[in-house]
Amino acid sequence: MNLDHYKQRLLDLETKLVARTSHEADRGRDQHVDGVADTGDASTADETVSENFSEAELDSTMLEQVRDALRRIEDGTFGQCVVDGGPIEAKRLEASPWTPYCLKHQAEREADVQSSTL
Ligand SMILES: [Zn+2]
């Protein structure tokens, strides 16, 4: 496995996510202040703000996964499923190098999330 290839991609991604999360958090705060002061329509402003914050939240979850993956590269466990230690499919790593699960356990987790929200 070409670890440097994945490491470089993860580092690039980390840089982008860091830039984006701080930007989005700022934008969320700005809109909150402007919206309330300018229009008095607090409900509309709040909706916009929470959308921006949830985007930022997604990015920060992603950032955590990217950083975990970088740690696994250092630990020498990159490319192994964190559930069973089995190999993660090369195609999955190519598409999303931060993934900590093999296809089987990713599918199981998604099934869990779906059944718990129903
Ligand atoms: Zn697995």
PDB file of C-alpha atoms and ligand atoms in Angstrom:
ATOM      1  CA  MET A   1       0.000   0.000   0.000  1.00  0.00           C
ATOM      2  CA  ASN A   2       1.219   3.464  -0.873  1.00  0.00           C
ATOM      3  CA  LEU A   3       0.842   5.172   2.499  1.00  0.00           C
ATOM      4  CA  ASP A   4       2.382   8.425   1.296  1.00  0.00           C
ATOM      5  CA  HIS A   5      -0.343   8.731  -1.311  1.00  0.00           C
ATOM      6  CA  TYR A   6      -3.076   8.507   1.313  1.00  0.00           C
ATOM      7  CA  LYS A   7      -1.198  10.622   3.804  1.00  0.00           C
ATOM      8  CA  GLN A   8      -0.846  13.413   1.271  1.00  0.00           C
ATOM      9  CA  ARG A   9      -4.536  13.281   0.416  1.00  0.00           C
ATOM     10  CA  LEU A  10      -5.504  13.298   4.086  1.00  0.00           C
ATOM     11  CA  LEU A  11      -3.212  16.223   4.843  1.00  0.00           C
ATOM     12  CA  ASP A  12      -4.672  18.218   1.927  1.00  0.00           C
ATOM     13  CA  LEU A  13      -8.148  17.430   3.145  1.00  0.00           C
ATOM     14  CA  GLU A  14      -7.275  18.426   6.697  1.00  0.00           C
ATOM     15  CA  THR A  15      -6.027  21.819   5.494  1.00  0.00           C
ATOM     16  CA  LYS A  16      -9.207  22.415   3.506  1.00  0.00           C
ATOM     17  CA  LEU A  17     -11.504  21.349   6.317  1.00  0.00           C
ATOM     18  CA  VAL A  18      -9.725  23.507   8.878  1.00  0.00           C
ATOM     19  CA  ALA A  19     -10.074  26.530   6.587  1.00  0.00           C
ATOM     20  CA  ARG A  20     -13.724  25.768   5.895  1.00  0.00           C
ATOM     21  CA  THR A  21     -14.860  25.073   9.458  1.00  0.00           C
ATOM     22  CA  SER A  22     -13.445  28.320  10.805  1.00  0.00           C
ATOM     23  CA  HIS A  23     -14.931  30.232   7.877  1.00  0.00           C
ATOM     24  CA  GLU A  24     -18.381  28.721   8.320  1.00  0.00           C
ATOM     25  CA  ALA A  25     -18.479  29.317  12.050  1.00  0.00           C
ATOM     26  CA  ASP A  26     -17.636  32.989  11.420  1.00  0.00           C
ATOM     27  CA  ARG A  27     -20.300  33.309   8.763  1.00  0.00           C
ATOM     28  CA  GLY A  28     -22.876  31.769  11.100  1.00  0.00           C
ATOM     29  CA  ARG A  29     -22.119  34.297  13.824  1.00  0.00           C
ATOM     30  CA  ASP A  30     -22.193  37.243  11.390  1.00  0.00           C
ATOM     31  CA  GLN A  31     -25.565  36.286  10.006  1.00  0.00           C
ATOM     32  CA  HIS A  32     -27.022  35.854  13.442  1.00  0.00           C
ATOM     33  CA  VAL A  33     -26.080  39.388  14.443  1.00  0.00           C
ATOM     34  CA  ASP A  34     -27.088  40.963  11.110  1.00  0.00           C
ATOM     35  CA  GLY A  35     -30.370  39.094  10.820  1.00  0.00           C
ATOM     36  CA  VAL A  36     -31.662  40.112  14.226  1.00  0.00           C
ATOM     37  CA  ALA A  37     -30.508  43.717  13.953  1.00  0.00           C
ATOM     38  CA  ASP A  38     -31.656  44.395  10.369  1.00  0.00           C
ATOM     39  CA  THR A  39     -34.978  42.646   9.883  1.00  0.00           C
ATOM     40  CA  GLY A  40     -36.167  41.617  13.311  1.00  0.00           C
ATOM     41  CA  ASP A  41     -37.238  38.376  11.675  1.00  0.00           C
ATOM     42  CA  ALA A  42     -35.397  36.167  14.121  1.00  0.00           C
ATOM     43  CA  SER A  43     -36.904  32.875  12.949  1.00  0.00           C
ATOM     44  CA  THR A  44     -35.567  33.207   9.393  1.00  0.00           C
ATOM     45  CA  ALA A  45     -32.174  34.270  10.661  1.00  0.00           C
ATOM     46  CA  ASP A  46     -32.049  31.349  13.083  1.00  0.00           C
ATOM     47  CA  GLU A  47     -32.793  28.837  10.359  1.00  0.00           C
ATOM     48  CA  THR A  48     -29.953  30.122   8.221  1.00  0.00           C
ATOM     49  CA  VAL A  49     -27.616  30.093  11.166  1.00  0.00           C
ATOM     50  CA  SER A  50     -28.414  26.528  12.170  1.00  0.00           C
ATOM     51  CA  GLU A  51     -27.875  25.345   8.592  1.00  0.00           C
ATOM     52  CA  ASN A  52     -24.455  26.886   8.567  1.00  0.00           C
ATOM     53  CA  PHE A  53     -23.619  25.449  11.950  1.00  0.00           C
ATOM     54  CA  SER A  54     -24.671  21.955  10.937  1.00  0.00           C
ATOM     55  CA  GLU A  55     -22.490  22.203   7.833  1.00  0.00           C
ATOM     56  CA  ALA A  56     -19.631  23.232  10.076  1.00  0.00           C
ATOM     57  CA  GLU A  57     -20.489  20.343  12.366  1.00  0.00           C
ATOM     58  CA  LEU A  58     -20.320  17.883   9.468  1.00  0.00           C
ATOM     59  CA  ASP A  59     -16.973  19.304   8.502  1.00  0.00           C
ATOM     60  CA  SER A  60     -15.638  18.978  12.021  1.00  0.00           C
ATOM     61  CA  THR A  61     -16.797  15.350  12.235  1.00  0.00           C
ATOM     62  CA  MET A  62     -15.041  14.780   8.949  1.00  0.00           C
ATOM     63  CA  LEU A  63     -11.971  16.570  10.249  1.00  0.00           C
ATOM     64  CA  GLU A  64     -11.877  14.215  13.236  1.00  0.00           C
ATOM     65  CA  GLN A  65     -12.052  11.216  10.913  1.00  0.00           C
ATOM     66  CA  VAL A  66      -9.285  12.614   8.748  1.00  0.00           C
ATOM     67  CA  ARG A  67      -7.090  13.189  11.805  1.00  0.00           C
ATOM     68  CA  ASP A  68      -7.833   9.701  13.129  1.00  0.00           C
ATOM     69  CA  ALA A  69      -6.806   8.289   9.769  1.00  0.00           C
ATOM     70  CA  LEU A  70      -3.542  10.246   9.880  1.00  0.00           C
ATOM     71  CA  ARG A  71      -2.934   8.822  13.346  1.00  0.00           C
ATOM     72  CA  ARG A  72      -3.539   5.317  11.997  1.00  0.00           C
ATOM     73  CA  ILE A  73      -0.930   5.955   9.321  1.00  0.00           C
ATOM     74  CA  GLU A  74       1.550   6.816  12.087  1.00  0.00           C
ATOM     75  CA  ASP A  75       0.483   3.769  14.113  1.00  0.00           C
ATOM     76  CA  GLY A  76       0.788   1.490  11.109  1.00  0.00           C
ATOM     77  CA  THR A  77      -2.866   0.415  11.308  1.00  0.00           C
ATOM     78  CA  PHE A  78      -4.105   2.468   8.365  1.00  0.00           C
ATOM     79  CA  GLY A  79      -6.244   0.454   5.954  1.00  0.00           C
ATOM     80  CA  GLN A  80      -7.468  -1.893   8.673  1.00  0.00           C
ATOM     81  CA  CYS A  81     -11.066  -1.944   9.808  1.00  0.00           C
ATOM     82  CA  VAL A  82     -11.259  -0.637  13.399  1.00  0.00           C
ATOM     83  CA  VAL A  83     -13.961  -3.200  14.227  1.00  0.00           C
ATOM     84  CA  ASP A  84     -12.343  -6.464  13.175  1.00  0.00           C
ATOM     85  CA  GLY A  85      -8.862  -5.432  12.005  1.00  0.00           C
ATOM     86  CA  GLY A  86      -9.608  -6.801   8.557  1.00  0.00           C
ATOM     87  CA  PRO A  87      -8.392  -5.046   5.416  1.00  0.00           C
ATOM     88  CA  ILE A  88     -10.434  -2.130   4.096  1.00  0.00           C
ATOM     89  CA  GLU A  89     -11.112  -2.456   0.378  1.00  0.00           C
ATOM     90  CA  ALA A  90      -8.623  -0.469  -1.740  1.00  0.00           C
ATOM     91  CA  LYS A  91     -11.481   1.116  -3.680  1.00  0.00           C
ATOM     92  CA  ARG A  92     -13.001   2.416  -0.450  1.00  0.00           C
ATOM     93  CA  LEU A  93      -9.687   3.874   0.659  1.00  0.00           C
ATOM     94  CA  GLU A  94      -9.256   5.521  -2.710  1.00  0.00           C
ATOM     95  CA  ALA A  95     -12.732   7.071  -2.550  1.00  0.00           C
ATOM     96  CA  SER A  96     -12.568   8.031   1.134  1.00  0.00           C
ATOM     97  CA  PRO A  97      -9.135   7.514   2.702  1.00  0.00           C
ATOM     98  CA  TRP A  98     -10.438   8.559   6.135  1.00  0.00           C
ATOM     99  CA  THR A  99     -12.837   5.628   6.422  1.00  0.00           C
ATOM    100  CA  PRO A 100     -12.201   3.503   9.539  1.00  0.00           C
ATOM    101  CA  TYR A 101     -14.468   0.617   8.480  1.00  0.00           C
ATOM    102  CA  CYS A 102     -14.511  -2.110   5.888  1.00  0.00           C
ATOM    103  CA  LEU A 103     -17.533  -2.293   3.629  1.00  0.00           C
ATOM    104  CA  LYS A 104     -19.298  -4.817   5.847  1.00  0.00           C
ATOM    105  CA  HIS A 105     -18.988  -2.818   9.058  1.00  0.00           C
ATOM    106  CA  GLN A 106     -19.794   0.461   7.327  1.00  0.00           C
ATOM    107  CA  ALA A 107     -23.033  -1.129   6.098  1.00  0.00           C
ATOM    108  CA  GLU A 108     -23.770  -2.432   9.603  1.00  0.00           C
ATOM    109  CA  ARG A 109     -23.235   1.008  11.111  1.00  0.00           C
ATOM    110  CA  GLU A 110     -25.482   2.662   8.547  1.00  0.00           C
ATOM    111  CA  ALA A 111     -28.178   0.077   9.260  1.00  0.00           C
ATOM    112  CA  ASP A 112     -27.829   0.858  12.986  1.00  0.00           C
ATOM    113  CA  VAL A 113     -28.202   4.596  12.411  1.00  0.00           C
ATOM    114  CA  GLN A 114     -31.276   4.064  10.274  1.00  0.00           C
ATOM    115  CA  SER A 115     -33.016   1.739  12.705  1.00  0.00           C
ATOM    116  CA  SER A 116     -32.294   4.006  15.678  1.00  0.00           C
ATOM    117  CA  THR A 117     -33.800   7.047  13.945  1.00  0.00           C
ATOM    118  CA  LEU A 118     -36.991   5.209  12.941  1.00  0.00           C
TER     119      LEU A 118
HETATM  120 ZN    ZN B   1     -14.727  -4.668   9.359  1.00  0.00          ZN
END
